[in-house]
Amino acid sequence: MIDNARLGLPDFEPGHVWLVGAGPGDPGLLSALALHALGQADVVVYDALVDPRILRLAQPAAALDYAGKRGGRPSPSQPDISARIIRLAREQKRVLRLKGGDPFVFGRGAEEALALVAAGISFRIVPGITAGIGGLAYAGIPVTHRETNSAVTFVTGHNSAGAVPDGLDWKAIARGSPVLVLYMALKHLPSIVGRLIAAGRAGNEPAAIVSNASTPDQQVLVSTLREIAELSSSAPTPAIIVVGEVVRLRAGLDWLGAFAGRQLDPNPLTREKRR
Ligand code: SAH
């Protein structure tokens, strides 16, 4: 049990909504606030990306309310989900809105929170570990390293209509940042890679696809930018894609692989350069 008093955790008040990030999968990556909320919520409204092991941490009397796709039917619309959360809060429930990763990173958390503001409902935001940082760390890929990059760009490969976002200046993205982390990009990866290479990214730059990061099904494909486009159809979802020199660091930092016997290279960057 968490010692609420020592951690100074706030009470989960009836009629309030907590918008909480569940992290990329591993229940150990939940925050103390997220765990506290799971222990107190009357209802947990969760998305498809929330790991089932995390839902089992909800208090036994909590209702589990799935807000994703049901039996192949399309997902409820965003206004429907917001309306459901508002209704539950007005019924004086403690409503835990649980989202994969971080609720404010490509997670529509801001939209839901603004709907709560409009409805006059009190809420709290509990950030989570986002797949594009923590998920990559589980693959032994840091998003920054002093020798490779001083900037990182997070991009979505999907707009709200499901297409490659045209509003994005792909040329600027390709040129502006040595490391690119792409969410929701597997489906359109061939077209995204084409745009990046057309804008000047080297086809032989290292790139990786990390599927089911931080879960027992984690799978990592390391290749080059040009080749990951072809591999994308065989990679399971959800998957996060990373492009840039930081991918080379996995040879030294695949700590999960090391538990399974992989030999780690303490100089993964210099070794590559010498070749
Ligand atoms: N709010 C979430 C992102 C939601 S968008 C976060 O902060 O992580 C959904 C996308 O997140 C997926 O298409 C995938 O790109 C990524 N993602 C989420 N969980 C993942 C996981 N366990 N492994 C790999 N990618 C993941």
GROMACS .gro file of C-alpha atoms and ligand atoms in nm:
model
  301
    1MET     CA    1   0.000   0.000   0.000
    2ILE     CA    2   0.112   0.354  -0.059
    3ASP     CA    3   0.156   0.570   0.247
    4ASN     CA    4  -0.071   0.855   0.134
    5ALA     CA    5   0.010   1.077   0.426
    6ARG     CA    6   0.386   1.051   0.385
    7LEU     CA    7   0.363   1.116   0.013
    8GLY     CA    8   0.117   1.400   0.071
    9LEU     CA    9  -0.126   1.257  -0.185
   10PRO     CA   10  -0.454   1.444  -0.227
   11ASP     CA   11  -0.792   1.280  -0.162
   12PHE     CA   12  -0.987   1.174  -0.468
   13GLU     CA   13  -1.306   1.371  -0.407
   14PRO     CA   14  -1.646   1.245  -0.525
   15GLY     CA   15  -1.758   1.433  -0.835
   16HIS     CA   16  -1.399   1.500  -0.944
   17VAL     CA   17  -1.224   1.365  -1.252
   18TRP     CA   18  -0.860   1.262  -1.254
   19LEU     CA   19  -0.708   1.249  -1.599
   20VAL     CA   20  -0.422   1.009  -1.553
   21GLY     CA   21  -0.140   0.874  -1.766
   22ALA     CA   22  -0.089   0.499  -1.726
   23GLY     CA   23   0.251   0.490  -1.896
   24PRO     CA   24   0.346   0.266  -2.186
   25GLY     CA   25   0.258  -0.069  -2.025
   26ASP     CA   26   0.478  -0.186  -1.739
   27PRO     CA   27   0.268  -0.131  -1.422
   28GLY     CA   28   0.590  -0.043  -1.241
   29LEU     CA   29   0.598   0.280  -1.440
   30LEU     CA   30   0.277   0.409  -1.283
   31SER     CA   31   0.318   0.718  -1.068
   32ALA     CA   32   0.225   0.713  -0.700
   33LEU     CA   33  -0.068   0.941  -0.787
   34ALA     CA   34  -0.189   0.702  -1.057
   35LEU     CA   35  -0.174   0.407  -0.817
   36HIS     CA   36  -0.352   0.609  -0.551
   37ALA     CA   37  -0.625   0.701  -0.801
   38LEU     CA   38  -0.671   0.336  -0.901
   39GLY     CA   39  -0.723   0.247  -0.536
   40GLN     CA   40  -0.991   0.511  -0.485
   41ALA     CA   41  -1.182   0.551  -0.812
   42ASP     CA   42  -1.549   0.452  -0.838
   43VAL     CA   43  -1.521   0.424  -1.213
   44VAL     CA   44  -1.224   0.387  -1.446
   45VAL     CA   45  -1.284   0.505  -1.802
   46TYR     CA   46  -0.993   0.362  -1.998
   47ASP     CA   47  -0.854   0.350  -2.350
   48ALA     CA   48  -0.739   0.057  -2.559
   49LEU     CA   49  -0.372   0.129  -2.489
   50VAL     CA   50  -0.401   0.087  -2.112
   51ASP     CA   51  -0.230  -0.238  -2.011
   52PRO     CA   52  -0.470  -0.500  -1.862
   53ARG     CA   53  -0.227  -0.554  -1.572
   54ILE     CA   54  -0.284  -0.193  -1.473
   55LEU     CA   55  -0.664  -0.224  -1.478
   56ARG     CA   56  -0.633  -0.512  -1.231
   57LEU     CA   57  -0.492  -0.263  -0.981
   58ALA     CA   58  -0.826  -0.081  -0.957
   59GLN     CA   59  -1.010  -0.131  -0.630
   60PRO     CA   60  -1.242  -0.434  -0.660
   61ALA     CA   61  -1.563  -0.231  -0.648
   62ALA     CA   62  -1.456   0.006  -0.927
   63ALA     CA   63  -1.653  -0.010  -1.251
   64LEU     CA   64  -1.430  -0.051  -1.556
   65ASP     CA   65  -1.564   0.142  -1.850
   66TYR     CA   66  -1.395   0.089  -2.186
   67ALA     CA   67  -1.385   0.397  -2.410
   68GLY     CA   68  -1.223   0.234  -2.713
   69LYS     CA   69  -1.350   0.031  -3.006
   70ARG     CA   70  -1.605  -0.240  -2.926
   71GLY     CA   71  -1.633  -0.556  -3.135
   72GLY     CA   72  -1.506  -0.392  -3.450
   73ARG     CA   73  -1.745  -0.099  -3.417
   74PRO     CA   74  -1.585   0.245  -3.447
   75SER     CA   75  -1.462   0.416  -3.132
   76PRO     CA   76  -1.707   0.643  -2.955
   77SER     CA   77  -1.654   1.000  -3.071
   78GLN     CA   78  -1.456   1.236  -2.852
   79PRO     CA   79  -1.769   1.437  -2.754
   80ASP     CA   80  -1.939   1.109  -2.654
   81ILE     CA   81  -1.650   1.013  -2.426
   82SER     CA   82  -1.636   1.361  -2.272
   83ALA     CA   83  -2.014   1.356  -2.218
   84ARG     CA   84  -1.987   1.017  -2.045
   85ILE     CA   85  -1.715   1.140  -1.811
   86ILE     CA   86  -1.913   1.454  -1.730
   87ARG     CA   87  -2.227   1.250  -1.658
   88LEU     CA   88  -2.037   1.018  -1.423
   89ALA     CA   89  -1.884   1.314  -1.238
   90ARG     CA   90  -2.228   1.474  -1.199
   91GLU     CA   91  -2.343   1.147  -1.041
   92GLN     CA   92  -2.081   1.224  -0.774
   93LYS     CA   93  -1.854   0.941  -0.882
   94ARG     CA   94  -1.476   0.958  -0.846
   95VAL     CA   95  -1.395   0.931  -1.214
   96LEU     CA   96  -1.054   0.807  -1.319
   97ARG     CA   97  -0.994   0.879  -1.686
   98LEU     CA   98  -0.700   0.653  -1.764
   99LYS     CA   99  -0.498   0.692  -2.081
  100GLY     CA  100  -0.193   0.516  -2.219
  101GLY     CA  101   0.136   0.700  -2.183
  102ASP     CA  102   0.091   1.065  -2.095
  103PRO     CA  103  -0.257   1.218  -2.132
  104PHE     CA  104  -0.119   1.540  -2.282
  105VAL     CA  105   0.098   1.373  -2.547
  106PHE     CA  106  -0.108   1.286  -2.856
  107GLY     CA  107  -0.373   1.160  -2.616
  108ARG     CA  108  -0.660   1.410  -2.647
  109GLY     CA  109  -0.624   1.478  -2.276
  110ALA     CA  110  -0.640   1.851  -2.333
  111GLU     CA  111  -0.965   1.818  -2.527
  112GLU     CA  112  -1.126   1.618  -2.248
  113ALA     CA  113  -0.998   1.854  -1.981
  114LEU     CA  114  -1.139   2.154  -2.167
  115ALA     CA  115  -1.477   1.981  -2.185
  116LEU     CA  116  -1.458   1.946  -1.804
  117VAL     CA  117  -1.376   2.315  -1.773
  118ALA     CA  118  -1.679   2.401  -1.986
  119ALA     CA  119  -1.896   2.176  -1.767
  120GLY     CA  120  -1.761   2.328  -1.445
  121ILE     CA  121  -1.618   1.999  -1.317
  122SER     CA  122  -1.308   1.989  -1.098
  123PHE     CA  123  -1.023   1.783  -1.231
  124ARG     CA  124  -0.661   1.696  -1.179
  125ILE     CA  125  -0.401   1.602  -1.440
  126VAL     CA  126  -0.159   1.323  -1.356
  127PRO     CA  127   0.117   1.304  -1.618
  128GLY     CA  128   0.238   0.963  -1.727
  129ILE     CA  129   0.549   0.825  -1.890
  130THR     CA  130   0.508   0.870  -2.261
  131ALA     CA  131   0.584   0.587  -2.505
  132GLY     CA  132   0.817   0.812  -2.705
  133ILE     CA  133   1.051   0.855  -2.407
  134GLY     CA  134   0.993   0.575  -2.155
  135GLY     CA  135   0.899   0.317  -2.419
  136LEU     CA  136   1.220   0.387  -2.607
  137ALA     CA  137   1.417   0.364  -2.282
  138TYR     CA  138   1.288   0.006  -2.249
  139ALA     CA  139   1.447  -0.060  -2.588
  140GLY     CA  140   1.774   0.090  -2.465
  141ILE     CA  141   1.735   0.399  -2.683
  142PRO     CA  142   1.778   0.735  -2.507
  143VAL     CA  143   1.606   1.030  -2.678
  144THR     CA  144   1.914   1.246  -2.623
  145HIS     CA  145   2.286   1.195  -2.585
  146ARG     CA  146   2.537   1.481  -2.578
  147GLU     CA  147   2.733   1.338  -2.870
  148THR     CA  148   2.436   1.285  -3.100
  149ASN     CA  149   2.165   1.546  -3.051
  150SER     CA  150   2.062   1.860  -2.866
  151ALA     CA  151   1.704   1.844  -2.987
  152VAL     CA  152   1.432   1.589  -3.035
  153THR     CA  153   1.103   1.624  -3.219
  154PHE     CA  154   0.784   1.433  -3.142
  155VAL     CA  155   0.559   1.387  -3.442
  156THR     CA  156   0.228   1.216  -3.504
  157GLY     CA  157   0.197   1.014  -3.824
  158HIS     CA  158  -0.184   1.039  -3.814
  159ASN     CA  159  -0.422   1.330  -3.821
  160SER     CA  160  -0.775   1.310  -3.681
  161ALA     CA  161  -0.896   1.172  -4.016
  162GLY     CA  162  -0.632   0.895  -4.007
  163ALA     CA  163  -0.418   1.035  -4.289
  164VAL     CA  164  -0.057   1.155  -4.284
  165PRO     CA  165  -0.084   1.506  -4.142
  166ASP     CA  166  -0.047   1.746  -4.434
  167GLY     CA  167  -0.036   2.047  -4.208
  168LEU     CA  168   0.311   1.937  -4.104
  169ASP     CA  169   0.613   2.092  -4.269
  170TRP     CA  170   0.792   1.762  -4.330
  171LYS     CA  171   1.090   1.939  -4.485
  172ALA     CA  172   1.143   2.148  -4.175
  173ILE     CA  173   1.097   1.844  -3.952
  174ALA     CA  174   1.346   1.642  -4.154
  175ARG     CA  175   1.607   1.917  -4.141
  176GLY     CA  176   1.535   2.067  -3.804
  177SER     CA  177   1.591   1.783  -3.565
  178PRO     CA  178   1.856   1.510  -3.549
  179VAL     CA  179   1.617   1.278  -3.366
  180LEU     CA  180   1.258   1.220  -3.466
  181VAL     CA  181   1.015   1.021  -3.256
  182LEU     CA  182   0.705   0.921  -3.448
  183TYR     CA  183   0.379   0.819  -3.281
  184MET     CA  184   0.093   0.649  -3.467
  185ALA     CA  185   0.312   0.628  -3.773
  186LEU     CA  186   0.330   0.257  -3.858
  187LYS     CA  187   0.045   0.254  -4.108
  188HIS     CA  188   0.180   0.543  -4.311
  189LEU     CA  189   0.548   0.474  -4.256
  190PRO     CA  190   0.640   0.420  -4.624
  191SER     CA  191   0.492   0.756  -4.714
  192ILE     CA  192   0.649   0.932  -4.411
  193VAL     CA  193   0.992   0.783  -4.483
  194GLY     CA  194   0.955   0.892  -4.847
  195ARG     CA  195   0.889   1.249  -4.736
  196LEU     CA  196   1.181   1.250  -4.493
  197ILE     CA  197   1.427   1.118  -4.752
  198ALA     CA  198   1.293   1.359  -5.016
  199ALA     CA  199   1.358   1.638  -4.767
  200GLY     CA  200   1.720   1.535  -4.726
  201ARG     CA  201   1.736   1.271  -4.451
  202ALA     CA  202   1.992   1.004  -4.533
  203GLY     CA  203   1.833   0.670  -4.621
  204ASN     CA  204   2.107   0.489  -4.429
  205GLU     CA  205   2.045   0.678  -4.106
  206PRO     CA  206   1.969   0.440  -3.816
  207ALA     CA  207   1.604   0.392  -3.728
  208ALA     CA  208   1.405   0.158  -3.506
  209ILE     CA  209   1.051   0.038  -3.456
  210VAL     CA  210   0.965  -0.047  -3.096
  211SER     CA  211   0.640  -0.242  -3.062
  212ASN     CA  212   0.456  -0.304  -2.734
  213ALA     CA  213   0.727  -0.119  -2.546
  214SER     CA  214   0.767  -0.210  -2.179
  215THR     CA  215   0.527  -0.505  -2.204
  216PRO     CA  216   0.616  -0.878  -2.213
  217ASP     CA  217   0.552  -0.859  -2.591
  218GLN     CA  218   0.807  -0.585  -2.657
  219GLN     CA  219   0.970  -0.623  -2.997
  220VAL     CA  220   1.243  -0.401  -3.142
  221LEU     CA  221   1.343  -0.378  -3.508
  222VAL     CA  222   1.663  -0.187  -3.578
  223SER     CA  223   1.750  -0.094  -3.933
  224THR     CA  224   1.798   0.208  -4.154
  225LEU     CA  225   1.546   0.476  -4.238
  226ARG     CA  226   1.502   0.341  -4.590
  227GLU     CA  227   1.452  -0.015  -4.474
  228ILE     CA  228   1.217   0.036  -4.181
  229ALA     CA  229   0.949   0.141  -4.430
  230GLU     CA  230   0.954  -0.214  -4.566
  231LEU     CA  231   0.965  -0.371  -4.220
  232SER     CA  232   0.670  -0.168  -4.099
  233SER     CA  233   0.407  -0.409  -4.230
  234SER     CA  234   0.547  -0.690  -4.015
  235ALA     CA  235   0.576  -0.488  -3.692
  236PRO     CA  236   0.302  -0.531  -3.430
  237THR     CA  237   0.112  -0.230  -3.294
  238PRO     CA  238   0.125  -0.015  -3.094
  239ALA     CA  239   0.465   0.091  -3.216
  240ILE     CA  240   0.685   0.393  -3.171
  241ILE     CA  241   0.939   0.481  -3.437
  242VAL     CA  242   1.266   0.661  -3.380
  243VAL     CA  243   1.502   0.800  -3.639
  244GLY     CA  244   1.852   0.924  -3.562
  245GLU     CA  245   2.197   0.842  -3.432
  246VAL     CA  246   2.062   0.767  -3.084
  247VAL     CA  247   1.942   0.433  -3.221
  248ARG     CA  248   2.307   0.318  -3.227
  249LEU     CA  249   2.318   0.351  -2.849
  250ARG     CA  250   2.096   0.046  -2.817
  251ALA     CA  251   2.405  -0.167  -2.881
  252GLY     CA  252   2.532  -0.039  -2.547
  253LEU     CA  253   2.210   0.024  -2.358
  254ASP     CA  254   1.979  -0.268  -2.430
  255TRP     CA  255   1.955  -0.342  -2.061
  256LEU     CA  256   1.658  -0.577  -2.105
  257GLY     CA  257   1.856  -0.773  -2.364
  258ALA     CA  258   2.148  -0.787  -2.121
  259PHE     CA  259   1.929  -0.972  -1.871
  260ALA     CA  260   1.876  -1.230  -2.146
  261GLY     CA  261   2.249  -1.261  -2.210
  262ARG     CA  262   2.318  -0.987  -2.468
  263GLN     CA  263   2.670  -0.850  -2.447
  264LEU     CA  264   2.657  -0.470  -2.420
  265ASP     CA  265   2.907  -0.249  -2.602
  266PRO     CA  266   3.030   0.035  -2.375
  267ASN     CA  267   3.131   0.245  -2.679
  268PRO     CA  268   2.844   0.209  -2.924
  269LEU     CA  269   2.899   0.549  -3.089
  270THR     CA  270   3.277   0.549  -3.134
  271ARG     CA  271   3.275   0.190  -3.257
  272GLU     CA  272   3.027   0.279  -3.530
  273LYS     CA  273   3.230   0.580  -3.639
  274ARG     CA  274   3.549   0.377  -3.674
  275ARG     CA  275   3.388   0.138  -3.920
  276SAH     N1  276  -0.055   0.935  -2.491
  276SAH     C1  277   0.026   0.827  -2.545
  276SAH     C2  278   0.026   0.828  -2.696
  276SAH     C3  279  -0.110   0.799  -2.757
  276SAH     S1  280  -0.103   0.791  -2.930
  276SAH     C4  281   0.168   0.838  -2.490
  276SAH     O1  282   0.201   0.941  -2.430
  276SAH     O2  283   0.246   0.744  -2.505
  276SAH     C5  284  -0.085   0.620  -2.959
  276SAH     C6  285   0.054   0.588  -3.005
  276SAH     O3  286   0.143   0.584  -2.895
  276SAH     C7  287   0.070   0.454  -3.072
  276SAH     O4  288   0.031   0.458  -3.207
  276SAH     C8  289   0.218   0.432  -3.058
  276SAH     O5  290   0.289   0.509  -3.152
  276SAH     C9  291   0.245   0.490  -2.920
  276SAH     N2  292   0.245   0.391  -2.812
  276SAH    C10  293   0.168   0.391  -2.704
  276SAH     N3  294   0.199   0.288  -2.622
  276SAH    C11  295   0.299   0.221  -2.682
  276SAH    C12  296   0.377   0.107  -2.648
  276SAH     N4  297   0.357   0.038  -2.534
  276SAH     N5  298   0.472   0.067  -2.734
  276SAH    C13  299   0.496   0.134  -2.847
  276SAH     N6  300   0.425   0.243  -2.885
  276SAH    C14  301   0.329   0.287  -2.803
   0.00000   0.00000   0.00000
